mmCIF file of C-alpha atoms in Angstrom:
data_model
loop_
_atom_site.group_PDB
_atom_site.id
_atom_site.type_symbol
_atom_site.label_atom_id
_atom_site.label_comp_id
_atom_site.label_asym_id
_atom_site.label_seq_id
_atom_site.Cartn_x
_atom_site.Cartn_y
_atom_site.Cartn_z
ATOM 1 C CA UNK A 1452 -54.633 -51.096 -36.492
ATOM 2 C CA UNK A 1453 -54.533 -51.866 -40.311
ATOM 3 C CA UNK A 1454 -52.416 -50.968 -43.034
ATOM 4 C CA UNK A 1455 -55.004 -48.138 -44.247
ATOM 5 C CA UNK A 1456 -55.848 -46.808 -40.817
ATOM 6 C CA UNK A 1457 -52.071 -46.316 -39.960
ATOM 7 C CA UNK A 1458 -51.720 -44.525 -43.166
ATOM 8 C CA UNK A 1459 -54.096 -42.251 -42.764
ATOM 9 C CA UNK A 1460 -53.313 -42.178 -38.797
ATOM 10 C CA UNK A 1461 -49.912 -40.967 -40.497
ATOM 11 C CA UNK A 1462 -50.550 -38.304 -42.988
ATOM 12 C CA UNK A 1463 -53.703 -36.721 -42.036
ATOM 13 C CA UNK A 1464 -52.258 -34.917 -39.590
ATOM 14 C CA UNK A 1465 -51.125 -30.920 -39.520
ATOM 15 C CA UNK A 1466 -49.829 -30.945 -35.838
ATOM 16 C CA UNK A 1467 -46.631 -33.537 -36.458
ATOM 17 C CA UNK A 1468 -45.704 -32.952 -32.323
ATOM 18 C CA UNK A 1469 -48.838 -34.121 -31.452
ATOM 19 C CA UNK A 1470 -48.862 -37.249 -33.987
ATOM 20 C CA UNK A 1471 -45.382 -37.701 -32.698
ATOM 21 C CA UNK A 1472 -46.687 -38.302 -28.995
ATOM 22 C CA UNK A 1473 -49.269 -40.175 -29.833
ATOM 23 C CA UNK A 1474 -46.788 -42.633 -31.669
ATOM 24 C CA UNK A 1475 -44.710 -42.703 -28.920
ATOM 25 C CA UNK A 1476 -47.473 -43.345 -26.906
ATOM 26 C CA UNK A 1477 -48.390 -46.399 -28.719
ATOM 27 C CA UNK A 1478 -45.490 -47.868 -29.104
ATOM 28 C CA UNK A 1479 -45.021 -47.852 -24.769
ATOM 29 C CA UNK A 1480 -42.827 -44.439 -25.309
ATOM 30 C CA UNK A 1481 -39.122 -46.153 -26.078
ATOM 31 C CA UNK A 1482 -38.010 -42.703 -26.067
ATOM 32 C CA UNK A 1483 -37.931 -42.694 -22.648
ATOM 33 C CA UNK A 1484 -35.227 -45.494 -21.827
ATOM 34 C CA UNK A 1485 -32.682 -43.448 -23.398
ATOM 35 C CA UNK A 1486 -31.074 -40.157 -23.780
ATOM 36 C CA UNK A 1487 -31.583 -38.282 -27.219
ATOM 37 C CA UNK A 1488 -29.935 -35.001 -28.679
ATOM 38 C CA UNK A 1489 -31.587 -33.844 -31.522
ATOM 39 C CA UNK A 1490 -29.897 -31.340 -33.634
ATOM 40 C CA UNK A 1491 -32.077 -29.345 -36.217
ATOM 41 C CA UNK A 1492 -31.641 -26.048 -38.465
ATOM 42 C CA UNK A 1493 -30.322 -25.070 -41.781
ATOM 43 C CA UNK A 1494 -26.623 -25.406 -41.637
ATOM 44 C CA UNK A 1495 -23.897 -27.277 -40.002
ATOM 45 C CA UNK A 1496 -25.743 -30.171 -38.301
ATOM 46 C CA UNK A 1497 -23.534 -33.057 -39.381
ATOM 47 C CA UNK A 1498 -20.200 -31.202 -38.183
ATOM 48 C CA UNK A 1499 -22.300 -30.289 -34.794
ATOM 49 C CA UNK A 1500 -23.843 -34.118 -34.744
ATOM 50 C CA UNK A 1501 -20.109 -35.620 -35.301
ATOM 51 C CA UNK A 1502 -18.194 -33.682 -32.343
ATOM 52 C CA UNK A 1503 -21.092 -33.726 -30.145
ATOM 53 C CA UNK A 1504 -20.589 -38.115 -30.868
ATOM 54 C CA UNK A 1505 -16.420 -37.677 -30.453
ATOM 55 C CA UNK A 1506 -16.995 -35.755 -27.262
ATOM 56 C CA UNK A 1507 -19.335 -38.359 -25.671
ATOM 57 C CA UNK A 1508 -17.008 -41.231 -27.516
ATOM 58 C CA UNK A 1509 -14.149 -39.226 -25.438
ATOM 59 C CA UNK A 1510 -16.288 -39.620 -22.286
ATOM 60 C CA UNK A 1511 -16.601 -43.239 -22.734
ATOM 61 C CA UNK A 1512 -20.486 -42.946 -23.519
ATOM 62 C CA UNK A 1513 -22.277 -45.292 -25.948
ATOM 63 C CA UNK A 1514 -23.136 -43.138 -28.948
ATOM 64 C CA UNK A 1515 -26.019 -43.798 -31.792
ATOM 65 C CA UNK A 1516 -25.317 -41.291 -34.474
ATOM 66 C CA UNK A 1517 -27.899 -41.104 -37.066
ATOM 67 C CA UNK A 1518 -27.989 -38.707 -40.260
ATOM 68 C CA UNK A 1519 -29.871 -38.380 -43.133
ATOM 69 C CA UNK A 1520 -27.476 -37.503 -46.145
ATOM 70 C CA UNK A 1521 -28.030 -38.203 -49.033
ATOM 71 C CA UNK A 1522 -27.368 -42.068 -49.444
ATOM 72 C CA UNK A 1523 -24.295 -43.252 -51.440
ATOM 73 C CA UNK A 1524 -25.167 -46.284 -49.496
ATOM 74 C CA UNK A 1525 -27.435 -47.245 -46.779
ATOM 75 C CA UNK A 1526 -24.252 -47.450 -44.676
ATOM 76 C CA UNK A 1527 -23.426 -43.556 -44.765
ATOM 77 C CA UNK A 1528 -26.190 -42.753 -42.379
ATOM 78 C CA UNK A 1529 -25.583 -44.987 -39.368
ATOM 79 C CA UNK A 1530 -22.242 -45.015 -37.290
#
């Protein structure tokens, strides 16, 4: 795939699930070797996103917490 084809394969698409899957798909679907929670809305997602990582952390589970605040430095959104 090119640089202009996977741009295009990118942005011309209204469904984003379905582009979604199909990157998934491509890529030999690495979301399936590991469990994701995905927290989305309006309000209160990093307070929800941080105890929902202390709980697991409590429960001696390995925990990937990403956000995307705005960036004082690249370092503020990975822990």
């Amino acid at each position: 795939m090119t640089k202009k084809n996977f741009s295009s394969f990118l942005y011309n698409h209204g469904d984003r699930i379905t582009l979604l899957k199909r990157v998934l798909a491509y890529l030999g679907h690495p979301d399936q070797n590991f469990s994701i929670i995905h927290i989305c809305g309006t309000n209160g997602k990093g307070s929800t996103s941080m105890m929902i990582a202390a709980c697991l952390e409590n429960l001696d589970q390995r925990v990937g917490l990403f956000t995307s605040l705005r960036l004082v430095s690249k370092l503020t959104v990975f822990r």
